[in-house]
mmCIF file of C-alpha atoms in Angstrom:
data_model
loop_
_atom_site.group_PDB
_atom_site.id
_atom_site.type_symbol
_atom_site.label_atom_id
_atom_site.label_comp_id
_atom_site.label_asym_id
_atom_site.label_seq_id
_atom_site.Cartn_x
_atom_site.Cartn_y
_atom_site.Cartn_z
ATOM 1 C CA UNK M 1 58.387 270.208 245.098
ATOM 2 C CA UNK M 2 61.759 271.286 243.692
ATOM 3 C CA UNK M 3 60.197 272.669 240.742
ATOM 4 C CA UNK M 4 57.697 274.605 242.602
ATOM 5 C CA UNK M 5 60.477 276.249 244.789
ATOM 6 C CA UNK M 6 62.095 277.203 241.482
ATOM 7 C CA UNK M 7 58.801 278.779 239.989
ATOM 8 C CA UNK M 8 58.428 280.852 243.242
ATOM 9 C CA UNK M 9 61.901 282.012 243.077
ATOM 10 C CA UNK M 10 61.214 283.345 239.690
ATOM 11 C CA UNK M 11 58.151 284.991 240.197
ATOM 12 C CA UNK M 12 59.799 286.857 243.234
ATOM 13 C CA UNK M 13 62.747 287.807 240.932
ATOM 14 C CA UNK M 14 60.421 289.195 238.088
ATOM 15 C CA UNK M 15 58.123 290.952 240.318
ATOM 16 C CA UNK M 16 60.915 292.522 242.576
ATOM 17 C CA UNK M 17 61.146 296.466 241.918
ATOM 18 C CA UNK M 18 64.883 296.343 241.267
ATOM 19 C CA UNK M 19 64.692 293.105 238.972
ATOM 20 C CA UNK M 20 61.859 295.201 236.944
ATOM 21 C CA UNK M 21 64.203 298.352 236.670
ATOM 22 C CA UNK M 22 67.060 295.915 235.359
ATOM 23 C CA UNK M 23 64.947 294.113 233.080
ATOM 24 C CA UNK M 24 63.623 297.626 231.433
ATOM 25 C CA UNK M 25 67.453 298.889 231.101
ATOM 26 C CA UNK M 26 68.500 295.573 229.642
ATOM 27 C CA UNK M 27 65.440 295.939 226.993
ATOM 28 C CA UNK M 28 66.559 299.566 226.090
ATOM 29 C CA UNK M 29 70.189 298.384 225.859
ATOM 30 C CA UNK M 30 69.529 295.514 223.402
ATOM 31 C CA UNK M 31 66.946 297.743 221.543
ATOM 32 C CA UNK M 32 69.647 300.552 221.043
ATOM 33 C CA UNK M 33 72.232 298.175 220.164
ATOM 34 C CA UNK M 34 69.978 296.907 217.512
ATOM 35 C CA UNK M 35 69.616 300.529 216.153
ATOM 36 C CA UNK M 36 73.234 300.901 216.122
ATOM 37 C CA UNK M 37 73.930 297.591 214.120
ATOM 38 C CA UNK M 38 71.377 298.647 211.446
ATOM 39 C CA UNK M 39 72.757 302.187 211.054
ATOM 40 C CA UNK M 40 76.266 300.729 211.072
ATOM 41 C CA UNK M 41 75.453 298.508 208.195
ATOM 42 C CA UNK M 42 73.782 301.073 206.354
ATOM 43 C CA UNK M 43 77.088 302.994 206.180
ATOM 44 C CA UNK M 44 79.284 302.560 202.772
ATOM 45 C CA UNK M 45 82.197 300.326 203.320
ATOM 46 C CA UNK M 46 85.300 298.809 201.394
ATOM 47 C CA UNK M 47 86.083 295.325 201.640
ATOM 48 C CA UNK M 48 88.259 292.612 199.898
ATOM 49 C CA UNK M 49 86.258 289.695 198.779
ATOM 50 C CA UNK M 50 87.038 286.523 196.803
ATOM 51 C CA UNK M 51 85.644 285.384 193.335
ATOM 52 C CA UNK M 52 86.848 281.914 192.161
ATOM 53 C CA UNK M 53 87.734 281.586 188.799
ATOM 54 C CA UNK M 54 87.230 278.228 186.626
ATOM 55 C CA UNK M 55 88.363 277.533 182.897
ATOM 56 C CA UNK M 56 85.451 275.666 181.190
ATOM 57 C CA UNK M 57 84.843 273.956 177.922
ATOM 58 C CA UNK M 58 88.602 272.622 177.716
ATOM 59 C CA UNK M 59 88.945 270.474 174.619
ATOM 60 C CA UNK M 60 89.698 266.745 175.665
ATOM 61 C CA UNK M 61 93.110 266.919 173.827
ATOM 62 C CA UNK M 62 94.040 270.133 175.753
ATOM 63 C CA UNK M 63 95.915 269.800 179.041
ATOM 64 C CA UNK M 64 96.573 273.232 181.263
ATOM 65 C CA UNK M 65 100.145 273.634 181.895
ATOM 66 C CA UNK M 66 100.013 276.575 183.845
ATOM 67 C CA UNK M 67 99.082 276.950 187.538
ATOM 68 C CA UNK M 68 96.000 278.897 186.350
ATOM 69 C CA UNK M 69 94.718 281.584 188.904
ATOM 70 C CA UNK M 70 91.897 279.940 190.729
ATOM 71 C CA UNK M 71 90.955 283.222 192.981
ATOM 72 C CA UNK M 72 90.453 286.928 192.127
ATOM 73 C CA UNK M 73 90.650 289.404 195.102
ATOM 74 C CA UNK M 74 88.357 292.031 194.530
ATOM 75 C CA UNK M 75 88.060 295.344 196.535
ATOM 76 C CA UNK M 76 84.642 296.323 196.458
ATOM 77 C CA UNK M 77 82.305 299.385 197.827
ATOM 78 C CA UNK M 78 78.914 299.171 199.083
ATOM 79 C CA UNK M 79 76.706 299.314 201.927
ATOM 80 C CA UNK M 80 77.603 297.286 204.999
ATOM 81 C CA UNK M 81 74.855 294.801 204.711
ATOM 82 C CA UNK M 82 75.481 294.086 201.138
ATOM 83 C CA UNK M 83 79.179 293.515 201.848
ATOM 84 C CA UNK M 84 78.171 291.065 204.656
ATOM 85 C CA UNK M 85 76.212 289.028 202.382
ATOM 86 C CA UNK M 86 79.175 288.631 199.908
ATOM 87 C CA UNK M 87 81.419 287.586 202.903
ATOM 88 C CA UNK M 88 79.042 284.970 204.365
ATOM 89 C CA UNK M 89 76.972 283.713 201.597
ATOM 90 C CA UNK M 90 77.566 281.395 198.772
ATOM 91 C CA UNK M 91 81.013 281.560 196.940
ATOM 92 C CA UNK M 92 80.799 283.681 193.659
ATOM 93 C CA UNK M 93 82.494 282.136 190.774
ATOM 94 C CA UNK M 94 83.416 283.484 187.133
ATOM 95 C CA UNK M 95 83.547 280.780 184.401
ATOM 96 C CA UNK M 96 85.985 281.501 181.549
ATOM 97 C CA UNK M 97 85.073 279.676 178.359
ATOM 98 C CA UNK M 98 88.181 278.283 176.881
ATOM 99 C CA UNK M 99 87.578 278.749 172.982
ATOM 100 C CA UNK M 100 86.767 282.525 173.677
ATOM 101 C CA UNK M 101 90.091 283.276 174.747
ATOM 102 C CA UNK M 102 92.556 281.027 173.251
ATOM 103 C CA UNK M 103 94.972 282.944 171.399
ATOM 104 C CA UNK M 104 96.594 279.710 169.846
ATOM 105 C CA UNK M 105 99.876 278.399 170.273
ATOM 106 C CA UNK M 106 99.353 277.046 173.517
ATOM 107 C CA UNK M 107 98.453 280.369 175.092
ATOM 108 C CA UNK M 108 95.314 282.158 176.298
ATOM 109 C CA UNK M 109 94.653 285.343 177.833
ATOM 110 C CA UNK M 110 91.486 287.189 179.388
ATOM 111 C CA UNK M 111 91.771 290.996 179.453
ATOM 112 C CA UNK M 112 91.210 293.117 182.268
ATOM 113 C CA UNK M 113 88.032 294.719 180.780
ATOM 114 C CA UNK M 114 86.199 291.211 180.413
ATOM 115 C CA UNK M 115 87.432 289.833 183.918
ATOM 116 C CA UNK M 116 85.704 293.237 185.427
ATOM 117 C CA UNK M 117 82.644 292.504 183.397
ATOM 118 C CA UNK M 118 82.603 288.900 184.703
ATOM 119 C CA UNK M 119 82.778 289.963 188.046
ATOM 120 C CA UNK M 120 80.426 292.671 187.876
ATOM 121 C CA UNK M 121 77.834 290.226 186.873
ATOM 122 C CA UNK M 122 78.427 288.465 190.307
ATOM 123 C CA UNK M 123 77.598 291.480 192.271
ATOM 124 C CA UNK M 124 74.903 293.839 193.273
ATOM 125 C CA UNK M 125 74.544 296.737 190.691
ATOM 126 C CA UNK M 126 74.913 299.069 193.722
ATOM 127 C CA UNK M 127 78.558 297.656 194.130
ATOM 128 C CA UNK M 128 81.492 299.737 192.837
ATOM 129 C CA UNK M 129 84.670 297.886 191.975
ATOM 130 C CA UNK M 130 87.770 299.373 193.134
ATOM 131 C CA UNK M 131 90.433 296.923 192.365
ATOM 132 C CA UNK M 132 90.840 293.354 191.007
ATOM 133 C CA UNK M 133 94.029 291.424 191.583
ATOM 134 C CA UNK M 134 95.260 289.961 189.417
ATOM 135 C CA UNK M 135 93.434 292.335 186.708
ATOM 136 C CA UNK M 136 93.777 289.649 184.008
ATOM 137 C CA UNK M 137 94.060 285.973 183.511
ATOM 138 C CA UNK M 138 96.439 284.115 181.498
ATOM 139 C CA UNK M 139 96.777 280.481 180.826
ATOM 140 C CA UNK M 140 99.071 278.007 179.006
ATOM 141 C CA UNK M 141 98.427 274.516 177.421
ATOM 142 C CA UNK M 142 99.659 272.057 175.186
ATOM 143 C CA UNK M 143 98.008 269.345 173.149
ATOM 144 C CA UNK M 144 98.914 266.222 175.181
ATOM 145 C CA UNK M 145 102.603 266.453 174.895
ATOM 146 C CA UNK M 146 104.517 264.964 177.873
ATOM 147 C CA UNK M 147 107.516 263.257 178.938
ATOM 148 C CA UNK M 148 108.352 261.079 181.980
ATOM 149 C CA UNK M 149 111.264 262.378 184.016
ATOM 150 C CA UNK M 150 112.881 261.307 187.231
ATOM 151 C CA UNK M 151 112.395 262.989 190.776
ATOM 152 C CA UNK M 152 115.206 264.573 192.824
ATOM 153 C CA UNK M 153 114.953 265.853 196.231
ATOM 154 C CA UNK M 154 116.212 269.485 197.123
ATOM 155 C CA UNK M 155 116.894 271.130 200.813
ATOM 156 C CA UNK M 156 118.635 270.475 204.035
ATOM 157 C CA UNK M 157 118.299 266.819 205.120
ATOM 158 C CA UNK M 158 120.908 265.966 207.818
ATOM 159 C CA UNK M 159 120.820 262.825 210.226
ATOM 160 C CA UNK M 160 122.021 262.757 213.503
ATOM 161 C CA UNK M 161 126.103 262.904 213.888
ATOM 162 C CA UNK M 162 127.573 259.617 213.280
ATOM 163 C CA UNK M 163 124.589 258.582 210.888
ATOM 164 C CA UNK M 164 124.595 259.180 207.023
ATOM 165 C CA UNK M 165 121.748 258.828 204.335
ATOM 166 C CA UNK M 166 122.714 255.271 202.877
ATOM 167 C CA UNK M 167 119.752 255.629 200.233
ATOM 168 C CA UNK M 168 117.197 257.720 199.130
ATOM 169 C CA UNK M 169 113.958 256.267 197.462
ATOM 170 C CA UNK M 170 110.921 258.009 195.907
ATOM 171 C CA UNK M 171 107.335 256.928 195.465
ATOM 172 C CA UNK M 172 106.727 257.298 192.511
ATOM 173 C CA UNK M 173 110.430 257.716 191.320
ATOM 174 C CA UNK M 174 109.182 259.594 188.239
ATOM 175 C CA UNK M 175 106.669 261.822 186.920
ATOM 176 C CA UNK M 176 104.887 263.151 183.667
ATOM 177 C CA UNK M 177 105.458 266.572 182.728
ATOM 178 C CA UNK M 178 103.311 268.572 180.381
ATOM 179 C CA UNK M 179 104.460 271.511 178.908
ATOM 180 C CA UNK M 180 105.580 272.942 175.200
ATOM 181 C CA UNK M 181 107.665 270.873 173.094
ATOM 182 C CA UNK M 182 110.828 273.037 173.420
ATOM 183 C CA UNK M 183 110.445 272.844 177.141
ATOM 184 C CA UNK M 184 109.927 269.259 177.445
ATOM 185 C CA UNK M 185 113.412 268.967 175.555
ATOM 186 C CA UNK M 186 115.325 270.651 178.293
ATOM 187 C CA UNK M 187 113.494 269.164 181.390
ATOM 188 C CA UNK M 188 115.880 266.141 182.477
ATOM 189 C CA UNK M 189 114.345 265.790 186.180
ATOM 190 C CA UNK M 190 111.790 267.546 188.628
ATOM 191 C CA UNK M 191 112.516 268.606 191.857
ATOM 192 C CA UNK M 192 110.770 268.752 195.311
ATOM 193 C CA UNK M 193 109.919 271.930 197.184
ATOM 194 C CA UNK M 194 112.984 272.310 199.736
ATOM 195 C CA UNK M 195 113.173 269.882 202.525
ATOM 196 C CA UNK M 196 114.035 270.752 206.046
ATOM 197 C CA UNK M 197 114.835 267.734 208.440
ATOM 198 C CA UNK M 198 117.729 267.667 210.878
ATOM 199 C CA UNK M 199 118.822 265.234 213.842
ATOM 200 C CA UNK M 200 117.086 261.888 212.885
ATOM 201 C CA UNK M 201 118.629 258.679 213.008
ATOM 202 C CA UNK M 202 115.735 256.064 211.695
ATOM 203 C CA UNK M 203 114.161 255.983 208.309
ATOM 204 C CA UNK M 204 112.581 259.004 207.283
ATOM 205 C CA UNK M 205 109.457 259.070 204.995
ATOM 206 C CA UNK M 206 107.876 262.385 204.014
ATOM 207 C CA UNK M 207 105.165 263.527 201.827
ATOM 208 C CA UNK M 208 106.153 266.541 199.753
ATOM 209 C CA UNK M 209 105.072 268.484 196.729
ATOM 210 C CA UNK M 210 107.013 269.063 193.490
ATOM 211 C CA UNK M 211 108.492 272.357 193.147
ATOM 212 C CA UNK M 212 106.414 274.508 190.747
ATOM 213 C CA UNK M 213 107.781 275.234 187.171
ATOM 214 C CA UNK M 214 106.321 278.159 185.208
ATOM 215 C CA UNK M 215 104.042 277.034 182.461
ATOM 216 C CA UNK M 216 104.573 273.184 183.400
ATOM 217 C CA UNK M 217 101.991 270.833 184.723
ATOM 218 C CA UNK M 218 103.504 267.731 186.756
ATOM 219 C CA UNK M 219 101.450 264.720 187.339
ATOM 220 C CA UNK M 220 101.328 263.736 190.216
ATOM 221 C CA UNK M 221 102.045 266.866 191.982
ATOM 222 C CA UNK M 222 102.890 265.247 195.471
ATOM 223 C CA UNK M 223 104.968 262.294 196.085
ATOM 224 C CA UNK M 224 106.866 260.676 199.168
ATOM 225 C CA UNK M 225 110.635 260.513 199.765
ATOM 226 C CA UNK M 226 112.294 257.777 201.982
ATOM 227 C CA UNK M 227 115.722 258.573 203.560
ATOM 228 C CA UNK M 228 117.340 255.227 204.818
ATOM 229 C CA UNK M 229 120.201 255.925 207.454
ATOM 230 C CA UNK M 230 122.939 253.952 208.526
ATOM 231 C CA UNK M 231 125.555 254.153 211.287
ATOM 232 C CA UNK M 232 129.023 255.251 210.084
ATOM 233 C CA UNK M 233 132.218 253.186 210.582
ATOM 234 C CA UNK M 234 135.766 253.427 209.671
ATOM 235 C CA UNK M 235 136.783 250.170 208.115
ATOM 236 C CA UNK M 236 139.251 248.729 205.616
ATOM 237 C CA UNK M 237 139.024 245.986 202.916
ATOM 238 C CA UNK M 238 142.098 243.921 201.706
ATOM 239 C CA UNK M 239 142.728 241.813 198.713
ATOM 240 C CA UNK M 240 141.810 244.588 196.096
ATOM 241 C CA UNK M 241 143.656 243.730 192.803
ATOM 242 C CA UNK M 242 145.908 246.183 190.848
ATOM 243 C CA UNK M 243 144.603 246.397 187.206
ATOM 244 C CA UNK M 244 147.171 247.718 184.439
ATOM 245 C CA UNK M 245 145.732 250.034 181.843
ATOM 246 C CA UNK M 246 147.123 251.241 178.508
ATOM 247 C CA UNK M 247 149.320 248.269 178.226
ATOM 248 C CA UNK M 248 150.243 247.613 174.480
ATOM 249 C CA UNK M 249 149.669 244.216 173.027
ATOM 250 C CA UNK M 250 152.287 241.818 173.555
ATOM 251 C CA UNK M 251 153.236 243.342 177.105
ATOM 252 C CA UNK M 252 152.185 242.271 180.544
ATOM 253 C CA UNK M 253 152.818 244.722 183.474
ATOM 254 C CA UNK M 254 152.918 243.054 186.988
ATOM 255 C CA UNK M 255 153.023 244.582 190.479
ATOM 256 C CA UNK M 256 154.304 243.766 193.610
ATOM 257 C CA UNK M 257 152.284 243.136 195.605
ATOM 258 C CA UNK M 258 149.425 242.122 193.045
ATOM 259 C CA UNK M 259 146.788 243.551 195.602
ATOM 260 C CA UNK M 260 146.254 246.240 198.058
ATOM 261 C CA UNK M 261 144.262 247.641 201.040
ATOM 262 C CA UNK M 262 141.746 250.613 201.206
ATOM 263 C CA UNK M 263 140.538 252.322 204.074
ATOM 264 C CA UNK M 264 137.334 254.211 204.122
ATOM 265 C CA UNK M 265 134.170 255.293 206.015
ATOM 266 C CA UNK M 266 130.973 253.688 205.222
ATOM 267 C CA UNK M 267 127.731 252.400 207.035
ATOM 268 C CA UNK M 268 127.809 249.378 209.035
ATOM 269 C CA UNK M 269 125.041 247.553 206.863
ATOM 270 C CA UNK M 270 127.022 248.571 203.554
ATOM 271 C CA UNK M 271 130.004 247.279 204.831
ATOM 272 C CA UNK M 272 128.835 243.658 205.282
ATOM 273 C CA UNK M 273 128.094 243.779 201.450
ATOM 274 C CA UNK M 274 131.204 244.870 200.233
ATOM 275 C CA UNK M 275 133.595 242.991 198.118
ATOM 276 C CA UNK M 276 137.324 243.638 196.779
ATOM 277 C CA UNK M 277 135.438 243.776 193.304
ATOM 278 C CA UNK M 278 133.540 246.587 194.158
ATOM 279 C CA UNK M 279 136.713 248.835 194.107
ATOM 280 C CA UNK M 280 139.116 249.404 191.171
ATOM 281 C CA UNK M 281 142.965 250.179 191.764
ATOM 282 C CA UNK M 282 144.922 250.865 188.532
ATOM 283 C CA UNK M 283 148.408 251.496 187.437
ATOM 284 C CA UNK M 284 149.049 253.306 184.233
ATOM 285 C CA UNK M 285 151.650 251.836 181.735
ATOM 286 C CA UNK M 286 151.913 255.284 179.942
ATOM 287 C CA UNK M 287 152.801 256.915 183.072
ATOM 288 C CA UNK M 288 155.579 254.537 183.753
ATOM 289 C CA UNK M 289 156.991 254.972 180.343
ATOM 290 C CA UNK M 290 157.073 258.645 180.661
ATOM 291 C CA UNK M 291 158.677 258.760 184.136
ATOM 292 C CA UNK M 292 160.523 255.349 184.665
ATOM 293 C CA UNK M 293 161.570 254.762 188.156
ATOM 294 C CA UNK M 294 161.909 251.773 190.638
ATOM 295 C CA UNK M 295 158.367 252.102 191.873
ATOM 296 C CA UNK M 296 155.319 253.202 190.014
ATOM 297 C CA UNK M 297 152.267 254.894 191.327
ATOM 298 C CA UNK M 298 148.821 253.392 191.864
ATOM 299 C CA UNK M 299 145.460 255.030 191.920
ATOM 300 C CA UNK M 300 142.058 254.231 193.480
ATOM 301 C CA UNK M 301 139.904 254.689 190.470
ATOM 302 C CA UNK M 302 136.508 253.739 191.420
ATOM 303 C CA UNK M 303 134.690 253.512 194.749
ATOM 304 C CA UNK M 304 130.934 252.053 195.479
ATOM 305 C CA UNK M 305 128.160 254.789 196.345
ATOM 306 C CA UNK M 306 128.004 255.485 199.892
ATOM 307 C CA UNK M 307 131.777 255.314 200.360
ATOM 308 C CA UNK M 308 133.555 258.295 202.024
ATOM 309 C CA UNK M 309 137.327 259.171 202.572
ATOM 310 C CA UNK M 310 138.691 256.265 200.818
ATOM 311 C CA UNK M 311 142.651 255.926 200.790
ATOM 312 C CA UNK M 312 145.081 253.137 199.668
ATOM 313 C CA UNK M 313 147.349 251.579 202.321
ATOM 314 C CA UNK M 314 149.927 252.227 200.014
ATOM 315 C CA UNK M 315 150.639 254.764 197.047
ATOM 316 C CA UNK M 316 153.503 253.117 195.206
ATOM 317 C CA UNK M 317 154.470 249.419 194.337
ATOM 318 C CA UNK M 318 157.277 247.604 192.609
ATOM 319 C CA UNK M 319 156.734 246.435 188.987
ATOM 320 C CA UNK M 320 157.943 244.344 186.178
ATOM 321 C CA UNK M 321 156.960 244.489 182.498
ATOM 322 C CA UNK M 322 157.456 241.321 180.668
ATOM 323 C CA UNK M 323 156.820 240.026 177.100
ATOM 324 C CA UNK M 324 153.507 238.421 176.848
ATOM 325 C CA UNK M 325 154.243 234.307 176.821
ATOM 326 C CA UNK M 326 157.209 234.435 178.661
#
């Protein structure tokens, strides 16, 4: 019953005079739109299209070290309907045969004329190429020479106030670099792209890429970096022994007191693991001989990693120089 009512409604609408006029108008509107679209596509336009580039036929012992250009931006001029095909049809690609453009000594070059010829082969004969960017392709390679170097982070990574970065871990902690032998000798480490993380308090683990080095291939190119935080606290540690240095044979330098206290700022978890032996406090025999006085200076020579604002409780102590065996 419902279907019958709908059918009757459609018939009344179609055979109604106003509806007929509307449908005729709609038909001619669509027809004119189609003609306009055909005429528009028949006009000549200029558009930028992309052509992919691939180096093929690379010998097994060769490693490309440059970030080779993988896309050419081609400014082409032709009828609109042809340009639409370029934009929406399959991707066009140019294959560069390695041995044809290898210049030796780790360098290859494809001149602009060859690039234009290869791109033209991927386009219709009616298409005019006005520009290609870049207009030539260069590539660098080596014969498998590599070096394993550590990774270091760069950028701005600042935890929340009262927290600090107690430890940084990398996965992996080192990577392989491929480049010319001269450059391999100069590379001591590689660095991440600049990181920017501010205001965190829990452990932060991020994925990032290795910063690009010209004519250098890095494997892997992406790593993970973990920043471990700790809560800052002001603490002190007593019982740190004073060690004498530059004492000649047969002499013994004693200080009073023999041990001192150090004040510092560190993380809560790190403080729990600190021992007096982790710090080094010294007194210099030569300095005493050059500037004799009743007291001698002591210096905080070595502090553990992750300690800041370390200061001694006292800066001078009494001393006694004895002959060994007394």
